[in-house]
Amino acid sequence: MNLVTRPLLAVVCPLFVLLAAMPALGQNRFLPSEIVEAEVITEEMYQEILMIVDPLMFDLVRPEPEAQELSEARKQLLQQFRPAQASVAFTEALSKAITESRMEDAVTHKSSMVRYNAMIILKSMVDAGSEPLITAGLNDANDAVKRGAMQALGKRMLWWKARNAGGMQAKITNAIKQIVGIVGVAKPPHPIVVGAAFEALLNLDTPASREALIDLLNKRVAQHKSAPDLSYSAERTVIERFANTLSLESPQDTRSIKGLARAMSRYASLIDDQFLNNRISEEREMDNKSMMLQCLNGLNRLGAALKVAPPADQLQAKGWINNGRWDELGKLINEDWRAILIANQFGLKAADLEVDMAATADPAE
């Protein structure tokens, strides 16, 4: 080392330490492509990653955060991932650096805004060290934070699935059990959390995740019976996507078709009965009507996939729902559609379609 280099290092090294502790807002610094695209991250590269990450994390966990500061710090951190160019090694190293640089402080911060932003960042992270932080978010008292954590878990399961390496399947299995444990309880979390859980299972798209999703959908029939004004926002979106997916698949997943058809029939029957008995408040009428129509449309799509003609009155369903023709709808659901669902193509049992039937019954058996 020559005499020029030594004084230079004496100045630069303390400067790096100082920069790491200074606010990063407005700097918009990016890592060079040779690091982002590297197949192996050296210790020197990792230190460069930390130099970018640490000031941003410093901004994220300020004691009295401003919304704009949080948004900007989160934005700059997420920009570092650059998935189109990033190697797996870089993504893992960047995630590890974020975890090691105050991420636990962000997840446990007194401000729910900070904790929520931490969950958004966790959606892009992949390192094993951050997995407990997702679990912490799932146990958060704030529903928005909990929803963000559920979305992060969904993204993590997709990462594990794509890796397809030793131990990944066990992680996925445990995550599915974790979701079921959160949603499939007597007093489930807010519908925005349930919706994120359903989306995570649907996006994972494995036999185990489909089975768990169908089981949860059927279990929640009982919850909607006991709480007629419980929102259907979580179920409505997922059954539409799931029914579309199943109707277009080849070869067909007949087990899932039967399970989803069972759930949609039971939901539609329950809603019809609740309208007939004036158990739905005026504020929730549109939500319940929309769910009923979604269920009947879904049954129609699944029937078409199995080359089964719908009941003749299926075309009247939308008008009847809009006009409150609950007696006619009851016949359509509980007689006409039920006869189709217990016929050979669907092969469900009449008992499977009862609203009060135990949700864990397996129509494929």
CSV table of C-alpha atoms in Angstrom, one decimal:
chain,number,residue,atom,x,y,z
A,1,MET,CA,0.0,0.0,0.0
A,2,ASN,CA,1.6,3.3,-1.0
A,3,LEU,CA,1.6,6.6,0.9
A,4,VAL,CA,-1.2,8.1,-1.2
A,5,THR,CA,-3.6,5.2,-0.6
A,6,ARG,CA,-3.3,5.2,3.2
A,7,PRO,CA,-4.5,8.8,3.8
A,8,LEU,CA,-7.3,8.2,1.3
A,9,LEU,CA,-8.6,5.2,3.1
A,10,ALA,CA,-8.3,7.1,6.4
A,11,VAL,CA,-10.8,9.6,5.0
A,12,VAL,CA,-13.0,7.3,2.9
A,13,CYS,CA,-13.7,4.7,5.6
A,14,PRO,CA,-15.1,7.1,8.2
A,15,LEU,CA,-17.1,8.7,5.4
A,16,PHE,CA,-18.8,5.4,4.6
A,17,VAL,CA,-19.7,5.0,8.3
A,18,LEU,CA,-21.1,8.5,8.3
A,19,LEU,CA,-23.1,8.0,5.2
A,20,ALA,CA,-24.7,4.8,6.6
A,21,ALA,CA,-26.1,6.8,9.5
A,22,MET,CA,-27.3,9.8,7.4
A,23,PRO,CA,-30.8,10.1,5.9
A,24,ALA,CA,-31.0,8.7,2.3
A,25,LEU,CA,-34.1,10.5,1.1
A,26,GLY,CA,-33.6,12.2,-2.2
A,27,GLN,CA,-30.4,10.4,-3.0
A,28,ASN,CA,-31.9,7.6,-5.2
A,29,ARG,CA,-28.7,5.5,-5.2
A,30,PHE,CA,-28.5,2.3,-7.1
A,31,LEU,CA,-26.2,-0.7,-7.0
A,32,PRO,CA,-24.1,-1.4,-10.1
A,33,SER,CA,-25.2,-4.1,-12.5
A,34,GLU,CA,-22.1,-6.2,-11.8
A,35,ILE,CA,-23.5,-6.7,-8.3
A,36,VAL,CA,-27.2,-7.0,-9.2
A,37,GLU,CA,-26.4,-9.6,-11.8
A,38,ALA,CA,-23.7,-11.5,-10.0
A,39,GLU,CA,-24.1,-15.2,-9.5
A,40,VAL,CA,-21.9,-15.1,-6.4
A,41,ILE,CA,-22.0,-12.2,-3.9
A,42,THR,CA,-18.6,-11.6,-2.3
A,43,GLU,CA,-18.2,-10.0,1.1
A,44,GLU,CA,-17.1,-6.8,-0.5
A,45,MET,CA,-20.2,-6.8,-2.7
A,46,TYR,CA,-22.3,-7.4,0.4
A,47,GLN,CA,-20.8,-4.4,2.2
A,48,GLU,CA,-21.7,-2.3,-0.8
A,49,ILE,CA,-25.3,-3.6,-0.6
A,50,LEU,CA,-25.4,-2.7,3.1
A,51,MET,CA,-24.2,0.9,2.4
A,52,ILE,CA,-27.2,1.4,0.2
A,53,VAL,CA,-29.7,-0.4,2.5
A,54,ASP,CA,-28.7,0.9,5.9
A,55,PRO,CA,-29.5,4.6,5.4
A,56,LEU,CA,-32.9,3.7,3.9
A,57,MET,CA,-33.7,1.5,6.8
A,58,PHE,CA,-32.6,4.3,9.1
A,59,ASP,CA,-35.2,6.5,7.5
A,60,LEU,CA,-37.8,3.8,7.8
A,61,VAL,CA,-37.5,3.3,11.6
A,62,ARG,CA,-37.3,6.9,12.7
A,63,PRO,CA,-39.0,7.4,16.1
A,64,GLU,CA,-41.6,9.9,14.7
A,65,PRO,CA,-42.0,8.9,11.1
A,66,GLU,CA,-43.6,11.1,8.4
A,67,ALA,CA,-45.7,9.4,5.8
A,68,GLN,CA,-43.8,10.9,2.9
A,69,GLU,CA,-40.4,9.8,4.4
A,70,LEU,CA,-41.8,6.2,4.9
A,71,SER,CA,-43.1,6.1,1.4
A,72,GLU,CA,-39.8,7.3,-0.1
A,73,ALA,CA,-37.7,4.9,1.9
A,74,ARG,CA,-39.9,2.0,1.0
A,75,LYS,CA,-39.9,3.0,-2.6
A,76,GLN,CA,-36.1,3.2,-2.8
A,77,LEU,CA,-35.6,-0.1,-1.0
A,78,LEU,CA,-38.0,-1.9,-3.4
A,79,GLN,CA,-36.3,-0.3,-6.4
A,80,GLN,CA,-33.1,-2.1,-5.4
A,81,PHE,CA,-34.6,-5.5,-6.1
A,82,ARG,CA,-35.0,-4.9,-9.8
A,83,PRO,CA,-36.3,-8.5,-10.5
A,84,ALA,CA,-35.8,-8.3,-14.3
A,85,GLN,CA,-32.1,-8.0,-13.9
A,86,ALA,CA,-31.4,-9.4,-10.4
A,87,SER,CA,-29.7,-12.8,-9.9
A,88,VAL,CA,-31.0,-15.2,-7.2
A,89,ALA,CA,-27.8,-14.6,-5.3
A,90,PHE,CA,-28.2,-10.8,-5.3
A,91,THR,CA,-31.9,-11.0,-4.3
A,92,GLU,CA,-31.0,-13.3,-1.4
A,93,ALA,CA,-28.1,-11.0,-0.3
A,94,LEU,CA,-30.2,-7.8,-0.6
A,95,SER,CA,-32.9,-9.5,1.5
A,96,LYS,CA,-30.4,-10.6,4.1
A,97,ALA,CA,-29.0,-7.1,4.3
A,98,ILE,CA,-32.4,-5.5,4.9
A,99,THR,CA,-33.2,-8.1,7.6
A,100,GLU,CA,-29.9,-7.4,9.3
A,101,SER,CA,-30.3,-3.6,9.0
A,102,ARG,CA,-33.1,-2.7,11.4
A,103,MET,CA,-35.9,-4.8,9.9
A,104,GLU,CA,-36.8,-6.2,13.2
A,105,ASP,CA,-37.0,-2.7,14.5
A,106,ALA,CA,-39.4,-1.8,11.7
A,107,VAL,CA,-41.6,-4.9,12.3
A,108,THR,CA,-41.9,-4.1,16.0
A,109,HIS,CA,-42.1,-0.3,15.7
A,110,LYS,CA,-44.7,1.6,17.7
A,111,SER,CA,-46.1,3.1,14.5
A,112,SER,CA,-48.5,0.9,12.5
A,113,MET,CA,-47.5,2.9,9.4
A,114,VAL,CA,-43.9,1.7,9.9
A,115,ARG,CA,-45.0,-1.9,10.5
A,116,TYR,CA,-47.2,-1.8,7.4
A,117,ASN,CA,-44.4,-0.5,5.2
A,118,ALA,CA,-42.2,-3.2,6.6
A,119,MET,CA,-44.7,-5.8,5.4
A,120,ILE,CA,-44.7,-4.3,1.9
A,121,ILE,CA,-40.9,-4.6,1.8
A,122,LEU,CA,-41.1,-8.2,3.1
A,123,LYS,CA,-43.2,-9.1,0.0
A,124,SER,CA,-40.0,-8.8,-2.1
A,125,MET,CA,-37.6,-10.4,0.4
A,126,VAL,CA,-36.6,-14.0,0.3
A,127,ASP,CA,-33.9,-14.7,3.0
A,128,ALA,CA,-34.6,-17.3,5.6
A,129,GLY,CA,-33.8,-14.8,8.4
A,130,SER,CA,-36.8,-12.7,7.6
A,131,GLU,CA,-39.3,-15.6,7.8
A,132,PRO,CA,-40.0,-15.0,11.6
A,133,LEU,CA,-40.7,-11.3,10.8
A,134,ILE,CA,-43.6,-12.4,8.5
A,135,THR,CA,-44.9,-14.4,11.4
A,136,ALA,CA,-44.7,-11.4,13.6
A,137,GLY,CA,-46.7,-9.4,11.1
A,138,LEU,CA,-49.4,-12.2,11.0
A,139,ASN,CA,-49.7,-11.8,14.8
A,140,ASP,CA,-49.9,-8.0,14.7
A,141,ALA,CA,-53.0,-6.3,16.2
A,142,ASN,CA,-53.4,-4.1,13.2
A,143,ASP,CA,-55.5,-5.6,10.4
A,144,ALA,CA,-53.7,-3.7,7.6
A,145,VAL,CA,-50.3,-5.0,8.9
A,146,LYS,CA,-51.7,-8.5,9.2
A,147,ARG,CA,-53.0,-8.3,5.6
A,148,GLY,CA,-49.6,-7.2,4.4
A,149,ALA,CA,-47.9,-10.0,6.3
A,150,MET,CA,-50.3,-12.5,4.7
A,151,GLN,CA,-49.5,-11.1,1.3
A,152,ALA,CA,-45.8,-11.4,2.1
A,153,LEU,CA,-46.3,-15.0,3.1
A,154,GLY,CA,-48.1,-15.7,-0.2
A,155,LYS,CA,-45.1,-14.2,-2.1
A,156,ARG,CA,-42.7,-16.3,0.0
A,157,MET,CA,-44.5,-19.5,-0.8
A,158,LEU,CA,-44.2,-18.7,-4.5
A,159,TRP,CA,-40.5,-18.2,-4.1
A,160,TRP,CA,-40.1,-21.5,-2.3
A,161,LYS,CA,-42.2,-23.2,-5.0
A,162,ALA,CA,-40.0,-21.8,-7.8
A,163,ARG,CA,-36.8,-22.9,-6.0
A,164,ASN,CA,-38.0,-26.5,-5.8
A,165,ALA,CA,-35.1,-27.5,-3.7
A,166,GLY,CA,-34.6,-29.6,-0.6
A,167,GLY,CA,-36.6,-28.3,2.4
A,168,MET,CA,-38.8,-26.0,0.3
A,169,GLN,CA,-41.8,-28.3,0.3
A,170,ALA,CA,-41.7,-28.6,4.0
A,171,LYS,CA,-41.7,-24.8,4.3
A,172,ILE,CA,-44.7,-24.6,1.9
A,173,THR,CA,-46.6,-27.2,3.9
A,174,ASN,CA,-46.0,-25.4,7.1
A,175,ALA,CA,-47.1,-22.1,5.6
A,176,ILE,CA,-50.4,-23.6,4.4
A,177,LYS,CA,-51.0,-25.0,7.9
A,178,GLN,CA,-50.2,-21.5,9.2
A,179,ILE,CA,-52.8,-19.9,7.0
A,180,VAL,CA,-55.4,-22.5,7.9
A,181,GLY,CA,-54.7,-21.9,11.5
A,182,ILE,CA,-55.3,-18.1,11.1
A,183,VAL,CA,-58.4,-18.3,8.9
A,184,GLY,CA,-60.1,-21.5,9.9
A,185,VAL,CA,-61.0,-20.5,13.5
A,186,ALA,CA,-64.3,-19.7,15.2
A,187,LYS,CA,-63.4,-15.9,15.3
A,188,PRO,CA,-61.5,-15.3,12.0
A,189,PRO,CA,-59.6,-12.1,11.3
A,190,HIS,CA,-60.9,-9.2,9.3
A,191,PRO,CA,-62.1,-10.0,5.7
A,192,ILE,CA,-59.1,-8.1,4.3
A,193,VAL,CA,-56.8,-10.6,6.0
A,194,VAL,CA,-59.0,-13.6,4.9
A,195,GLY,CA,-59.0,-12.3,1.3
A,196,ALA,CA,-55.2,-12.1,1.3
A,197,ALA,CA,-55.0,-15.7,2.7
A,198,PHE,CA,-57.4,-17.0,0.0
A,199,GLU,CA,-55.4,-15.2,-2.7
A,200,ALA,CA,-52.1,-16.7,-1.3
A,201,LEU,CA,-53.6,-20.2,-1.5
A,202,LEU,CA,-55.0,-19.7,-4.9
A,203,ASN,CA,-51.8,-18.2,-6.4
A,204,LEU,CA,-49.7,-21.1,-5.0
A,205,ASP,CA,-51.9,-23.4,-7.0
A,206,THR,CA,-50.9,-26.8,-5.7
A,207,PRO,CA,-53.1,-29.7,-4.8
A,208,ALA,CA,-52.5,-29.0,-1.1
A,209,SER,CA,-53.3,-25.3,-1.4
A,210,ARG,CA,-56.4,-25.9,-3.4
A,211,GLU,CA,-57.6,-28.5,-0.9
A,212,ALA,CA,-57.0,-26.0,2.0
A,213,LEU,CA,-58.8,-23.2,0.1
A,214,ILE,CA,-61.8,-25.3,-0.6
A,215,ASP,CA,-62.0,-26.5,3.0
A,216,LEU,CA,-61.8,-22.9,4.3
A,217,LEU,CA,-64.5,-21.7,1.9
A,218,ASN,CA,-66.8,-24.4,3.1
A,219,LYS,CA,-66.0,-23.7,6.7
A,220,ARG,CA,-66.9,-20.1,6.4
A,221,VAL,CA,-70.5,-20.9,5.4
A,222,ALA,CA,-71.1,-21.5,9.1
A,223,GLN,CA,-69.5,-18.2,10.0
A,224,HIS,CA,-71.7,-16.4,7.5
A,225,LYS,CA,-74.8,-18.1,8.9
A,226,SER,CA,-74.0,-17.0,12.4
A,227,ALA,CA,-73.1,-13.5,11.2
A,228,PRO,CA,-75.4,-12.5,8.3
A,229,ASP,CA,-73.7,-9.1,7.9
A,230,LEU,CA,-70.2,-10.5,7.6
A,231,SER,CA,-68.7,-9.2,4.4
A,232,TYR,CA,-68.3,-11.6,1.4
A,233,SER,CA,-65.5,-9.5,-0.1
A,234,ALA,CA,-62.9,-12.3,0.6
A,235,GLU,CA,-65.0,-15.1,-0.8
A,236,ARG,CA,-66.4,-13.3,-3.8
A,237,THR,CA,-63.2,-12.5,-5.5
A,238,VAL,CA,-61.5,-15.9,-5.0
A,239,ILE,CA,-64.5,-18.0,-6.2
A,240,GLU,CA,-64.7,-16.0,-9.4
A,241,ARG,CA,-61.0,-16.5,-10.2
A,242,PHE,CA,-61.0,-20.1,-9.0
A,243,ALA,CA,-64.1,-21.1,-11.0
A,244,ASN,CA,-62.6,-19.5,-14.1
A,245,THR,CA,-59.3,-21.4,-13.6
A,246,LEU,CA,-61.0,-24.7,-13.1
A,247,SER,CA,-63.4,-24.2,-16.0
A,248,LEU,CA,-60.4,-23.7,-18.4
A,249,GLU,CA,-58.1,-26.4,-17.2
A,250,SER,CA,-57.2,-29.6,-19.1
A,251,PRO,CA,-57.0,-32.1,-17.7
A,252,GLN,CA,-59.8,-31.2,-15.3
A,253,ASP,CA,-59.3,-31.1,-11.5
A,254,THR,CA,-62.6,-32.8,-10.8
A,255,ARG,CA,-61.9,-33.0,-7.0
A,256,SER,CA,-61.5,-29.2,-6.8
A,257,ILE,CA,-64.5,-28.7,-9.2
A,258,LYS,CA,-66.7,-30.7,-6.8
A,259,GLY,CA,-65.4,-29.0,-3.7
A,260,LEU,CA,-65.8,-25.5,-5.1
A,261,ALA,CA,-69.3,-26.3,-6.5
A,262,ARG,CA,-70.3,-27.6,-3.1
A,263,ALA,CA,-69.2,-24.3,-1.4
A,264,MET,CA,-70.9,-22.1,-4.0
A,265,SER,CA,-74.2,-24.0,-3.7
A,266,ARG,CA,-74.1,-23.8,0.1
A,267,TYR,CA,-73.4,-20.0,0.0
A,268,ALA,CA,-76.2,-19.4,-2.4
A,269,SER,CA,-78.6,-21.5,-0.4
A,270,LEU,CA,-77.7,-19.7,2.8
A,271,ILE,CA,-78.0,-16.2,1.3
A,272,ASP,CA,-81.5,-17.1,-0.2
A,273,ASP,CA,-82.7,-18.3,3.2
A,274,GLN,CA,-81.4,-15.2,5.0
A,275,PHE,CA,-83.1,-12.9,2.6
A,276,LEU,CA,-86.4,-14.9,3.0
A,277,ASN,CA,-86.1,-14.5,6.7
A,278,ASN,CA,-85.1,-10.8,6.7
A,279,ARG,CA,-81.7,-11.6,8.4
A,280,ILE,CA,-79.6,-9.3,6.1
A,281,SER,CA,-79.4,-5.6,6.9
A,282,GLU,CA,-80.0,-3.0,4.2
A,283,GLU,CA,-76.4,-2.0,4.3
A,284,ARG,CA,-75.3,-5.6,3.3
A,285,GLU,CA,-77.9,-6.3,0.7
A,286,MET,CA,-75.8,-5.5,-2.3
A,287,ASP,CA,-72.8,-7.5,-1.0
A,288,ASN,CA,-75.0,-10.6,-0.4
A,289,LYS,CA,-76.8,-10.2,-3.8
A,290,SER,CA,-73.4,-9.9,-5.5
A,291,MET,CA,-72.1,-13.1,-3.8
A,292,MET,CA,-75.2,-15.1,-4.7
A,293,LEU,CA,-74.9,-14.1,-8.4
A,294,GLN,CA,-71.2,-14.9,-8.3
A,295,CYS,CA,-72.0,-18.4,-6.9
A,296,LEU,CA,-74.6,-19.1,-9.5
A,297,ASN,CA,-72.4,-17.8,-12.3
A,298,GLY,CA,-69.6,-20.0,-11.0
A,299,LEU,CA,-71.8,-23.1,-10.9
A,300,ASN,CA,-72.7,-22.3,-14.5
A,301,ARG,CA,-69.0,-22.1,-15.5
A,302,LEU,CA,-68.1,-25.4,-13.8
A,303,GLY,CA,-71.2,-27.1,-15.3
A,304,ALA,CA,-70.1,-26.0,-18.7
A,305,ALA,CA,-66.6,-27.4,-18.1
A,306,LEU,CA,-68.2,-30.8,-17.3
A,307,LYS,CA,-70.5,-30.4,-20.4
A,308,VAL,CA,-73.6,-30.1,-18.1
A,309,ALA,CA,-76.5,-27.9,-19.2
A,310,PRO,CA,-77.6,-25.4,-16.5
A,311,PRO,CA,-81.2,-25.3,-15.3
A,312,ALA,CA,-83.6,-23.6,-17.6
A,313,ASP,CA,-84.2,-20.8,-15.1
A,314,GLN,CA,-80.5,-20.0,-14.8
A,315,LEU,CA,-80.9,-17.1,-17.3
A,316,GLN,CA,-83.4,-15.6,-14.9
A,317,ALA,CA,-81.1,-15.6,-11.9
A,318,LYS,CA,-79.7,-12.0,-12.3
A,319,GLY,CA,-83.1,-10.5,-12.7
A,320,TRP,CA,-84.6,-12.5,-9.8
A,321,ILE,CA,-81.7,-11.4,-7.5
A,322,ASN,CA,-82.1,-7.7,-8.4
A,323,ASN,CA,-85.9,-8.0,-7.8
A,324,GLY,CA,-85.8,-10.1,-4.7
A,325,ARG,CA,-87.5,-13.1,-6.1
A,326,TRP,CA,-86.2,-15.3,-3.3
A,327,ASP,CA,-88.8,-18.1,-3.6
A,328,GLU,CA,-87.9,-18.6,-7.3
A,329,LEU,CA,-84.2,-18.5,-6.5
A,330,GLY,CA,-84.7,-21.0,-3.7
A,331,LYS,CA,-86.2,-23.5,-6.2
A,332,LEU,CA,-83.3,-22.8,-8.7
A,333,ILE,CA,-80.7,-23.3,-6.0
A,334,ASN,CA,-82.1,-26.0,-3.8
A,335,GLU,CA,-84.0,-28.1,-6.4
A,336,ASP,CA,-82.7,-27.4,-9.9
A,337,TRP,CA,-79.0,-26.9,-9.3
A,338,ARG,CA,-79.0,-29.5,-6.5
A,339,ALA,CA,-80.4,-32.2,-8.9
A,340,ILE,CA,-77.5,-31.4,-11.3
A,341,LEU,CA,-74.9,-31.4,-8.6
A,342,ILE,CA,-75.9,-34.9,-7.3
A,343,ALA,CA,-76.0,-36.3,-10.8
A,344,ASN,CA,-73.1,-38.4,-12.3
A,345,GLN,CA,-71.0,-35.6,-13.7
A,346,PHE,CA,-70.6,-33.8,-10.3
A,347,GLY,CA,-71.4,-36.7,-8.2
A,348,LEU,CA,-72.0,-34.9,-4.9
A,349,LYS,CA,-74.2,-36.3,-2.2
A,350,ALA,CA,-77.4,-34.5,-1.2
A,351,ALA,CA,-76.0,-34.2,2.4
A,352,ASP,CA,-72.9,-32.4,1.0
A,353,LEU,CA,-75.0,-29.5,-0.1
A,354,GLU,CA,-76.8,-28.9,3.2
A,355,VAL,CA,-75.8,-25.5,4.7
A,356,ASP,CA,-75.4,-27.0,8.2
A,357,MET,CA,-73.3,-29.9,6.9
A,358,ALA,CA,-69.9,-30.2,8.6
A,359,ALA,CA,-67.5,-28.2,6.4
A,360,THR,CA,-64.8,-30.8,6.5
A,361,ALA,CA,-66.8,-33.4,4.7
A,362,ASP,CA,-65.0,-34.6,1.6
A,363,PRO,CA,-67.3,-34.8,-1.4
A,364,ALA,CA,-64.6,-36.7,-3.3
A,365,GLU,CA,-64.9,-39.7,-1.0
